[in-house]
Tab-separated table of N, CA and C in Angstrom:
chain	number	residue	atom	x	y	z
A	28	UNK	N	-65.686	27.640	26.497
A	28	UNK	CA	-64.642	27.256	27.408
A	28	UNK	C	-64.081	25.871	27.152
A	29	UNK	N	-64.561	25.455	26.088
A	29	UNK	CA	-63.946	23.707	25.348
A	29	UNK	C	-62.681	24.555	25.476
A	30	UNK	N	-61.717	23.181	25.294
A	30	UNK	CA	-59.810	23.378	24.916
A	30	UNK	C	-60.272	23.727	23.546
A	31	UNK	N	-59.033	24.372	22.697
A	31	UNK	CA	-59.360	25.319	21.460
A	31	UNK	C	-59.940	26.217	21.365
A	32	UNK	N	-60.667	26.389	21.956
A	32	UNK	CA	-61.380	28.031	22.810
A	32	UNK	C	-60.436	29.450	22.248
A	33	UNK	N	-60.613	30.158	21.682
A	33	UNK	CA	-60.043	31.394	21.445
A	33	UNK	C	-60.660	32.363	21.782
A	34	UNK	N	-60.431	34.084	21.936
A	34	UNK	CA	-61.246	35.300	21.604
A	34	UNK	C	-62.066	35.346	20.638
A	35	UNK	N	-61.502	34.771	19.296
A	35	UNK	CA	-62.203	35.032	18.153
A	35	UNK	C	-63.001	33.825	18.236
A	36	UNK	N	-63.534	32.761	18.524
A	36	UNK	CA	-64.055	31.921	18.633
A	36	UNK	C	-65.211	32.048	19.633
A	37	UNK	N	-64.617	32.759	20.537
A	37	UNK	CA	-65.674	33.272	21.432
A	37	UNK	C	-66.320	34.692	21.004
A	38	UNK	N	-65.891	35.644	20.517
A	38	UNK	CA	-66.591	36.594	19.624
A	38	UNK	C	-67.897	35.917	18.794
A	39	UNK	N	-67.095	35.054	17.890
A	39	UNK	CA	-68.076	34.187	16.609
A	39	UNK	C	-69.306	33.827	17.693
A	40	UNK	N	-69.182	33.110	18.308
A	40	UNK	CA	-70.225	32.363	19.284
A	40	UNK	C	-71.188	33.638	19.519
A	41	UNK	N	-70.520	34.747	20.198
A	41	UNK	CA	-71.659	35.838	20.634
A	41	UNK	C	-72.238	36.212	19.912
A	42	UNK	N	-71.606	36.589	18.479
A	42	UNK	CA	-72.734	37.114	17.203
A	42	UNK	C	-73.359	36.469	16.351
A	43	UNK	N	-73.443	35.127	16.626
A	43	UNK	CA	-74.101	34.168	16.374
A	43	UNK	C	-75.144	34.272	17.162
A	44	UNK	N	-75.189	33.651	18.362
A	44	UNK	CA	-76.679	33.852	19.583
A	44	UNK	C	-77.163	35.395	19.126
A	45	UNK	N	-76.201	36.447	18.945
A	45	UNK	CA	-77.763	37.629	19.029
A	45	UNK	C	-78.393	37.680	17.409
A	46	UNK	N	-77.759	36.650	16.370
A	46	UNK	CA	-78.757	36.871	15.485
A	46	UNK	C	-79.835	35.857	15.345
A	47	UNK	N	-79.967	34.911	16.077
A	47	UNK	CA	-81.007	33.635	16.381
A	47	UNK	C	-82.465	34.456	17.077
A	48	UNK	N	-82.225	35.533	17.620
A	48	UNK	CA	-83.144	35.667	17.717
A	48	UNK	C	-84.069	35.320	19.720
A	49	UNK	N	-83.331	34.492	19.954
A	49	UNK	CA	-84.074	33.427	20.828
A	49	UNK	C	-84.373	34.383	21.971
A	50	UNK	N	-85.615	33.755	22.667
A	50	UNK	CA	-86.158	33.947	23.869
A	50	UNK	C	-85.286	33.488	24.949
A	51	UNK	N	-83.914	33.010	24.860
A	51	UNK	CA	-83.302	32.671	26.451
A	51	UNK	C	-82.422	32.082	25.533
A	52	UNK	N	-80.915	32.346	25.964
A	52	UNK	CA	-79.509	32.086	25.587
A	52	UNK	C	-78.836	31.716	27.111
A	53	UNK	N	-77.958	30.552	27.330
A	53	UNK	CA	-76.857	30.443	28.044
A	53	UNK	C	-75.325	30.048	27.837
A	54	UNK	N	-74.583	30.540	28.297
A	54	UNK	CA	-73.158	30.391	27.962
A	54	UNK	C	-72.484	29.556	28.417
A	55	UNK	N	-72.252	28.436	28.922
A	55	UNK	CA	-71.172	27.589	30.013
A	55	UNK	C	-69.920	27.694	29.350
A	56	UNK	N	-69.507	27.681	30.798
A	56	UNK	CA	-68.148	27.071	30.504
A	56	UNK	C	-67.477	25.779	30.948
A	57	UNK	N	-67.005	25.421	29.983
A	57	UNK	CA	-66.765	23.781	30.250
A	57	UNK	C	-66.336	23.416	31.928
A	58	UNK	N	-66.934	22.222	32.308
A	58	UNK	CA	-66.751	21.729	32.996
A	58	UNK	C	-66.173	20.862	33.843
A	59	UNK	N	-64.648	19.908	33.661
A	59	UNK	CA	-63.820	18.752	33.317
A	59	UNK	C	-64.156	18.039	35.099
A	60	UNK	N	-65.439	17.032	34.617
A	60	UNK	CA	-66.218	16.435	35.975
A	60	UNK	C	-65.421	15.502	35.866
A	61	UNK	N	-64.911	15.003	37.684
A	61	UNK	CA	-64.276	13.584	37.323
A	61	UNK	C	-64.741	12.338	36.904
A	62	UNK	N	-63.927	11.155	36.309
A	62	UNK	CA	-64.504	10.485	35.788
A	62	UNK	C	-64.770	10.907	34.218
A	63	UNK	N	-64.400	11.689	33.618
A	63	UNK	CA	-64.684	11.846	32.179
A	63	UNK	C	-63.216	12.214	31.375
A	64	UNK	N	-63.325	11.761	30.187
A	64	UNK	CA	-62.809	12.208	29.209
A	64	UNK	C	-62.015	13.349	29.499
A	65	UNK	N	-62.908	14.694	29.506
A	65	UNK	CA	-62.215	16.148	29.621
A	65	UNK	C	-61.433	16.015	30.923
A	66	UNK	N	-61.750	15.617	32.177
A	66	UNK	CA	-61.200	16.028	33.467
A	66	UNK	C	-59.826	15.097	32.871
A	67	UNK	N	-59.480	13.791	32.010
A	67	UNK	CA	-58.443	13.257	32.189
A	67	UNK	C	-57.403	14.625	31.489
A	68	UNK	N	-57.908	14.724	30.329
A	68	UNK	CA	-57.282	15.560	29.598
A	68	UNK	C	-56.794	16.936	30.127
A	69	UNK	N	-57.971	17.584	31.070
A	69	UNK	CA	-57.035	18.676	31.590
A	69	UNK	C	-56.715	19.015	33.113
A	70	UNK	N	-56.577	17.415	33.601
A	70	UNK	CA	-55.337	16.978	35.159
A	70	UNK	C	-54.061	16.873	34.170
A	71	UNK	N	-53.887	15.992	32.731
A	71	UNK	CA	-52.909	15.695	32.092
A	71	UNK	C	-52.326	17.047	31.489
A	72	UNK	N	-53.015	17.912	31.323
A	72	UNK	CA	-52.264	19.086	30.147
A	72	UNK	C	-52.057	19.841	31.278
A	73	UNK	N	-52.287	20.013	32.425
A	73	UNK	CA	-52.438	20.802	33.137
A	73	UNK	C	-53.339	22.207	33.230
A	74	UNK	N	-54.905	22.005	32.579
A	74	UNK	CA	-54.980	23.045	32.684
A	74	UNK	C	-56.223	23.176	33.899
A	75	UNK	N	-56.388	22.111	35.183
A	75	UNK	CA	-57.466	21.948	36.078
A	75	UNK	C	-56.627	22.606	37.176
A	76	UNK	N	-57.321	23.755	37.513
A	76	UNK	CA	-56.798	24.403	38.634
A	76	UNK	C	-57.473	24.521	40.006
A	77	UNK	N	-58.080	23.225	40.064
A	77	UNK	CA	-58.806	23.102	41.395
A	77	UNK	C	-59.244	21.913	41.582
A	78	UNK	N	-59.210	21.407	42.208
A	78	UNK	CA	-59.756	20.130	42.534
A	78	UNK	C	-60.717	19.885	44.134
A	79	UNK	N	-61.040	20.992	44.060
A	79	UNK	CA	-62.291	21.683	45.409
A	79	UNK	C	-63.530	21.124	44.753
A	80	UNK	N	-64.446	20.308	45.229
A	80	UNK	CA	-65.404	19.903	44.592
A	80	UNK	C	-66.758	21.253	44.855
A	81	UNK	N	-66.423	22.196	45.659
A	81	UNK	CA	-67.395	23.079	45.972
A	81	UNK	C	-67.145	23.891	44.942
A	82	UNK	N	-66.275	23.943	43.747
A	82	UNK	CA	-65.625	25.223	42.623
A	82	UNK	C	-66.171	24.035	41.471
A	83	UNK	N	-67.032	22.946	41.292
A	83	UNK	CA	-67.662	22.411	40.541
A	83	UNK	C	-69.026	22.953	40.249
A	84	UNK	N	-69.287	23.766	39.799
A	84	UNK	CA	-70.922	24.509	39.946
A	84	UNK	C	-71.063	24.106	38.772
A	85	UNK	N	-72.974	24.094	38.945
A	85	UNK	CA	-73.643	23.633	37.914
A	85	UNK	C	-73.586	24.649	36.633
A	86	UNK	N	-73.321	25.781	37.002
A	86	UNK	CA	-73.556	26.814	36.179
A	86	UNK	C	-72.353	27.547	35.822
A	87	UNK	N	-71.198	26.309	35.451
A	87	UNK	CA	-70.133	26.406	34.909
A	87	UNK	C	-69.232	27.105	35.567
A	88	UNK	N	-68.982	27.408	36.535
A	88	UNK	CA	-67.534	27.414	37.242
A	88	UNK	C	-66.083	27.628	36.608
A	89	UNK	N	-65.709	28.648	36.639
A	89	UNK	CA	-64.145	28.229	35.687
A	89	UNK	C	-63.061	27.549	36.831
A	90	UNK	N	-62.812	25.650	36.424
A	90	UNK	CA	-61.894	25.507	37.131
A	90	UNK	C	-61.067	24.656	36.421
A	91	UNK	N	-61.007	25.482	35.496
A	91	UNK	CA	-59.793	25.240	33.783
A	91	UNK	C	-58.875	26.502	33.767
A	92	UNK	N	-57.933	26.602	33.168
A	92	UNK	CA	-57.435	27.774	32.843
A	92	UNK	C	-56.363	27.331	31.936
A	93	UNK	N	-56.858	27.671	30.378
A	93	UNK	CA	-55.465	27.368	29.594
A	93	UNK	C	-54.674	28.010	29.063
A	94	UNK	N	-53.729	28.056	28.249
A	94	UNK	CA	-52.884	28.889	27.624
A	94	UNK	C	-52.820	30.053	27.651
A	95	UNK	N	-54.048	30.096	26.338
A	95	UNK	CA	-54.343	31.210	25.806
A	95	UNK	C	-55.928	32.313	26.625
A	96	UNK	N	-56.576	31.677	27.752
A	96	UNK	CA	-57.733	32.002	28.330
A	96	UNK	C	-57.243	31.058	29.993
A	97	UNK	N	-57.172	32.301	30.488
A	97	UNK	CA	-57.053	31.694	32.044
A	97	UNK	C	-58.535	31.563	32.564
A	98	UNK	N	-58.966	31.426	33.824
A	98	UNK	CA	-60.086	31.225	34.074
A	98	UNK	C	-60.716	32.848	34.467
A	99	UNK	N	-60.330	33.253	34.423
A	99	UNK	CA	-60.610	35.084	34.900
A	99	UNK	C	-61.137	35.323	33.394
A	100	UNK	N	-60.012	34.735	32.600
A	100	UNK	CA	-60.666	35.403	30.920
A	100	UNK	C	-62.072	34.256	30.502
A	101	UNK	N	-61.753	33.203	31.067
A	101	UNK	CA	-63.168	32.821	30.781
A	101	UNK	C	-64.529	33.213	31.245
A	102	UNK	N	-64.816	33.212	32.403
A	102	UNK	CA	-65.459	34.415	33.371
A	102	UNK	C	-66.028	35.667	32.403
A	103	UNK	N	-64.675	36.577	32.396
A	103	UNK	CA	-65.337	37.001	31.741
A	103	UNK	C	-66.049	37.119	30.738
A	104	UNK	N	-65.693	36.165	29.496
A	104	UNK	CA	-65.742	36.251	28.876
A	104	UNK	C	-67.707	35.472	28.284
A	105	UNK	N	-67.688	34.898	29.660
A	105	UNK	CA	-69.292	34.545	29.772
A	105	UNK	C	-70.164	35.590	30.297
A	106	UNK	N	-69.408	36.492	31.092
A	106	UNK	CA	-70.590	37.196	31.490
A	106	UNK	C	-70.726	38.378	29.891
A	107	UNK	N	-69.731	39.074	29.534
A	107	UNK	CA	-69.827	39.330	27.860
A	107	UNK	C	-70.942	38.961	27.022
A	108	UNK	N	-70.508	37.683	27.164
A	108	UNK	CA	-71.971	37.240	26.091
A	108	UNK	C	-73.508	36.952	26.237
A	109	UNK	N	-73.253	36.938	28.123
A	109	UNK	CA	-74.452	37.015	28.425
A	109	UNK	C	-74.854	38.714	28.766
A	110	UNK	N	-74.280	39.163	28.424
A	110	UNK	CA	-74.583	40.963	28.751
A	110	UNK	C	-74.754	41.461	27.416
A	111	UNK	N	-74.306	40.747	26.559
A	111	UNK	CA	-74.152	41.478	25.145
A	111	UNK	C	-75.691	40.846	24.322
A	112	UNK	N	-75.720	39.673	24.648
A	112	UNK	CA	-77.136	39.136	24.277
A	112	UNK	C	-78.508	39.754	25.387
A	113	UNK	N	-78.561	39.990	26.528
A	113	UNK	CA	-79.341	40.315	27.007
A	113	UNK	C	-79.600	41.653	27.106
A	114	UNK	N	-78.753	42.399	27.132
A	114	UNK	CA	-78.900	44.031	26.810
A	114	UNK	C	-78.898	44.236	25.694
A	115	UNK	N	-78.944	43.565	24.839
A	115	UNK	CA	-79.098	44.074	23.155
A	115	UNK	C	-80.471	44.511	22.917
A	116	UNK	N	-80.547	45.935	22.108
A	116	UNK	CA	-81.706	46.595	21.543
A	116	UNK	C	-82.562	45.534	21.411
A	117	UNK	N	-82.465	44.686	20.251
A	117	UNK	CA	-83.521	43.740	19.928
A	117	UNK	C	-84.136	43.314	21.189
A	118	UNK	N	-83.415	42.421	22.160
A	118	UNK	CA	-84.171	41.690	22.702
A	118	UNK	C	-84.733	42.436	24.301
A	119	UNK	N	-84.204	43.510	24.054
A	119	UNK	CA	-85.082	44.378	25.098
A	119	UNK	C	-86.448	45.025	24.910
A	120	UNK	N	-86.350	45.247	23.538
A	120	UNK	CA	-87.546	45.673	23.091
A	120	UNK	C	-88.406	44.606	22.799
A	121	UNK	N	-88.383	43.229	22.404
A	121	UNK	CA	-89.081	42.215	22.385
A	121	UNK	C	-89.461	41.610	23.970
A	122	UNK	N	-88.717	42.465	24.987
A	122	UNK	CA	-89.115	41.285	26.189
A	122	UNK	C	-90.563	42.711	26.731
A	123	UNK	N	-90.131	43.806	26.293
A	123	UNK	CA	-90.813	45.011	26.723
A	123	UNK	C	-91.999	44.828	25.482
A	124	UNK	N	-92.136	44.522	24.972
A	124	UNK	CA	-93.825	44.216	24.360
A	124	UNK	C	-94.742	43.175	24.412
A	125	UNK	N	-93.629	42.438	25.317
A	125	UNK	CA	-94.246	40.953	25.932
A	125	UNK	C	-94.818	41.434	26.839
A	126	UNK	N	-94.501	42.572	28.221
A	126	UNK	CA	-95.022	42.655	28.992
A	126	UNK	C	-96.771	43.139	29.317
A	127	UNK	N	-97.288	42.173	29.698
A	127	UNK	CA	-98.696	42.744	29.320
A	127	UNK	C	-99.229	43.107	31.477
A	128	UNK	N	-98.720	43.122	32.320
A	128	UNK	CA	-99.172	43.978	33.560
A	128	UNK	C	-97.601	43.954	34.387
A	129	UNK	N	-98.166	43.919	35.631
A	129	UNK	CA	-97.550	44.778	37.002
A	129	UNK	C	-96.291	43.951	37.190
A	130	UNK	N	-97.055	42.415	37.174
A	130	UNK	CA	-96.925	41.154	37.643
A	130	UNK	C	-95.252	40.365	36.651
A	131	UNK	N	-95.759	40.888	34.902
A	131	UNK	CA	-94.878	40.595	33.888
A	131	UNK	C	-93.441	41.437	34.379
A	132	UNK	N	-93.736	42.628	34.850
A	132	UNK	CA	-93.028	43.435	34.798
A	132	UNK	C	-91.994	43.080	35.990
A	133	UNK	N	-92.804	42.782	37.092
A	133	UNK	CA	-91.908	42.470	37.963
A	133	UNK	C	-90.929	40.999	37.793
A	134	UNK	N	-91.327	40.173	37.276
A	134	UNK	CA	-90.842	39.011	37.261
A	134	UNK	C	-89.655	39.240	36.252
A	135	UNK	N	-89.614	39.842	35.133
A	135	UNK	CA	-88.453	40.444	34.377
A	135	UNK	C	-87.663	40.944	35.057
A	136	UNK	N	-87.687	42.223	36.012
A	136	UNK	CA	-86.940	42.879	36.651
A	136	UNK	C	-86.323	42.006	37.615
A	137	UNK	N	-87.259	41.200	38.112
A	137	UNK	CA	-86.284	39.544	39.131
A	137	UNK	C	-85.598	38.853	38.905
A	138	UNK	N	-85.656	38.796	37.616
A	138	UNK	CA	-84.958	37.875	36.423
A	138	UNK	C	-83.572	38.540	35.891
A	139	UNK	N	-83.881	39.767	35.773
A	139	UNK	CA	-82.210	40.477	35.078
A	139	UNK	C	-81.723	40.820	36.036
A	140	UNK	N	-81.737	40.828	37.482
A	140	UNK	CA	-81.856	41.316	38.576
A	140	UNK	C	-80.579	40.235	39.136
A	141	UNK	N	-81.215	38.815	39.392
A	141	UNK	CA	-80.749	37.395	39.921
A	141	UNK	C	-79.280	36.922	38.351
A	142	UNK	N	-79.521	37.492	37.351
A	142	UNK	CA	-78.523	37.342	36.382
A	142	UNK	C	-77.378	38.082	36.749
A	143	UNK	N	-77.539	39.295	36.872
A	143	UNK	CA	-76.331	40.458	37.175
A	143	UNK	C	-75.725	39.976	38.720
A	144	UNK	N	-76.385	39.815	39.503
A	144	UNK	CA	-75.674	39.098	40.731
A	144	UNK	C	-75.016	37.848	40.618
A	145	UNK	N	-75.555	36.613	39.847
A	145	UNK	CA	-75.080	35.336	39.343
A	145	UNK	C	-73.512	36.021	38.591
A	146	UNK	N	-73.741	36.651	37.728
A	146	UNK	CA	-72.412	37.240	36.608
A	146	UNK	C	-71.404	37.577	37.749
A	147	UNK	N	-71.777	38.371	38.923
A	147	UNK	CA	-70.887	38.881	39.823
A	147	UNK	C	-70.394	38.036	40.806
A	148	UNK	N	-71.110	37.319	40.974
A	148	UNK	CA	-70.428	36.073	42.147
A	148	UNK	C	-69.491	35.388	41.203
A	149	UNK	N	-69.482	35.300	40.413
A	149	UNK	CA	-68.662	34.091	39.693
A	149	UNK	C	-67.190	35.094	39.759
A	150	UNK	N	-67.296	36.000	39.409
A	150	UNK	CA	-65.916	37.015	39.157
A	150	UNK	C	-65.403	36.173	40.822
A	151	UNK	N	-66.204	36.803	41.865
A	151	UNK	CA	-65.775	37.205	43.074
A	151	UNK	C	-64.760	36.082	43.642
A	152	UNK	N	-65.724	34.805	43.193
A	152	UNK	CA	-64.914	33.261	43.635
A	152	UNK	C	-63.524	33.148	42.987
A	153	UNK	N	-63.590	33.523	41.938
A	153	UNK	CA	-62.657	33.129	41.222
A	153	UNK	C	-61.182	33.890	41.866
A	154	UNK	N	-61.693	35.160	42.025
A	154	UNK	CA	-60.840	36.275	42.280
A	154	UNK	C	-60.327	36.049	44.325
A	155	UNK	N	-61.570	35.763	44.991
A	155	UNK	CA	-61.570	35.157	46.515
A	155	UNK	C	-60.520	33.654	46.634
A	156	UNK	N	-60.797	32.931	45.739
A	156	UNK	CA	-59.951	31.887	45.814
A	156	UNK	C	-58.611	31.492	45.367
A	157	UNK	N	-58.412	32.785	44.723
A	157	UNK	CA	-57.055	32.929	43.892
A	157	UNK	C	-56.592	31.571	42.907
A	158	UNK	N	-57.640	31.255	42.456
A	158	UNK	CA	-57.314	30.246	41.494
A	158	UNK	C	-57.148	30.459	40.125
A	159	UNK	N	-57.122	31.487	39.806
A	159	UNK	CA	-56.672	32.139	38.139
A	159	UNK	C	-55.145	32.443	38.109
A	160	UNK	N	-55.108	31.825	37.220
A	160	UNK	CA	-53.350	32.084	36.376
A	160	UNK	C	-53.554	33.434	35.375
A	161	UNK	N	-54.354	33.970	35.566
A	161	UNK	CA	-54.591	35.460	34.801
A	161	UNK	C	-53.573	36.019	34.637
A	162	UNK	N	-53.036	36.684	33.864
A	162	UNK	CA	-52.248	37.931	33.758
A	162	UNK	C	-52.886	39.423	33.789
A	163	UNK	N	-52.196	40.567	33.736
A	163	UNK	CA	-52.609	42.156	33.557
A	163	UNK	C	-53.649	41.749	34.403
A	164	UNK	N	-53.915	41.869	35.479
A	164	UNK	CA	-55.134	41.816	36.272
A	164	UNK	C	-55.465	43.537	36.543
A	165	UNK	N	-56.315	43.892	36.910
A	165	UNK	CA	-56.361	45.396	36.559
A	165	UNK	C	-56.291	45.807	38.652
A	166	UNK	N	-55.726	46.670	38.412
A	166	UNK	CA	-55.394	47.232	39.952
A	166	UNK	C	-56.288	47.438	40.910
A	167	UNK	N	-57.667	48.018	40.224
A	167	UNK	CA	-58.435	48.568	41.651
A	167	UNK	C	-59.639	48.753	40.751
A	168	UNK	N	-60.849	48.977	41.389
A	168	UNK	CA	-62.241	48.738	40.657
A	168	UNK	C	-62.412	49.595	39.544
A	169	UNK	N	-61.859	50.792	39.776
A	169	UNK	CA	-62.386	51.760	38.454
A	169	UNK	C	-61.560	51.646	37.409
A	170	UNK	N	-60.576	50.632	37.509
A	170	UNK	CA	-59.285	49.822	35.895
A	170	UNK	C	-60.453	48.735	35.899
A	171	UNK	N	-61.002	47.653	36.488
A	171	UNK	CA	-61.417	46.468	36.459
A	171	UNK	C	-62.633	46.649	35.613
A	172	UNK	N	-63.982	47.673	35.331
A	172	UNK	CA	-64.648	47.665	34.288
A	172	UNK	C	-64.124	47.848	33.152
A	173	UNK	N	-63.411	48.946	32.789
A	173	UNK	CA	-62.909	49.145	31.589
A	173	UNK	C	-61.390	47.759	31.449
A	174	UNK	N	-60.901	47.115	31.828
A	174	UNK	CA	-59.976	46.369	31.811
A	174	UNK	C	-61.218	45.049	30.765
A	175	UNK	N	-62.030	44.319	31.656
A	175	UNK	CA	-62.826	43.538	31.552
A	175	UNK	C	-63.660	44.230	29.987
A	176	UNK	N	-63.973	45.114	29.449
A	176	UNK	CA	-64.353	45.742	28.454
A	176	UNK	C	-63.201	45.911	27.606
A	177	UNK	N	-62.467	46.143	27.859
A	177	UNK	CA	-61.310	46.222	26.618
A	177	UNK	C	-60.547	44.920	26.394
A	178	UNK	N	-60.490	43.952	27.234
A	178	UNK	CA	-59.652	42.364	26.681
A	178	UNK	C	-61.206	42.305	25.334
A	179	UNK	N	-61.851	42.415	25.077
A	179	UNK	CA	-62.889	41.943	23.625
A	179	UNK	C	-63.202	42.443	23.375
């Protein structure tokens, strides 16, 4: 979610993380905190579309939206890579031979559990607060999976 940010840039990034291998991947998206560098740059380019300090989350918040990636496409475009790295064959089958009882098992299932709800609140704000300059927004829930699956 840096400025220069593309699809294909964000593609590269995802198939990069699932060949590392790693035990725990996260995605942010940039942040432009006041007082810095980035926030001057995108109050000046215009691409800060909020200035609500409660739409500042630690866990990257889209409250950028530029050109070419509004904040809806950034959004999504994190939960993507965190769905595409965490549901991948490999690392499902590596977290499933880690599990050695009841206890492993449950704490995984709490864990992908508290992710898929995190992925979904972020849509919701974005979409509740009407702060995306999005385009083609998809009409009604059963366009909005496949919409969100076909922009990448």
């Amino acid at each position: 979610g840096l400025p220069g940010e593309t699809r294909d840039t964000i593609r590269e990034t995802i198939r990069f993380a699932r060949t590392l291998h790693a035990d725990y991947v996260n995605f942010h998206i940039a942040t432009p905190f006041p007082g810095t560098e980035f926030y001057e740059q995108a109050r000046t380019n215009g691409w800060l579309i909020s200035n609500r300090w409660e739409d500042y989350e630690e866990e990257g918040s889209a409250v950028v939206s530029y050109p070419d990636l509004s904040a809806s496409d950034l959004v999504a475009a994190q939960k993507r890579a965190m769905l595409a790295f965490y549901l991948s064959p490999g690392y499902l089958v590596r977290e499933i031979l880690r599990i050695r009882g009841w206890g492993d098992l449950k704490a995984k299932c709490k864990a992908g559990w508290r992710m898929m709800k995190l992925m979904g609140n972020k849509e919701l704000k974005i979409k509740k607060r009407g702060i995306d300059r999005g385009i083609n927004k998809p009409k009604n829930q059963s366009h909005r999976r496949a919409f969100l699956l076909s922009r990448w």
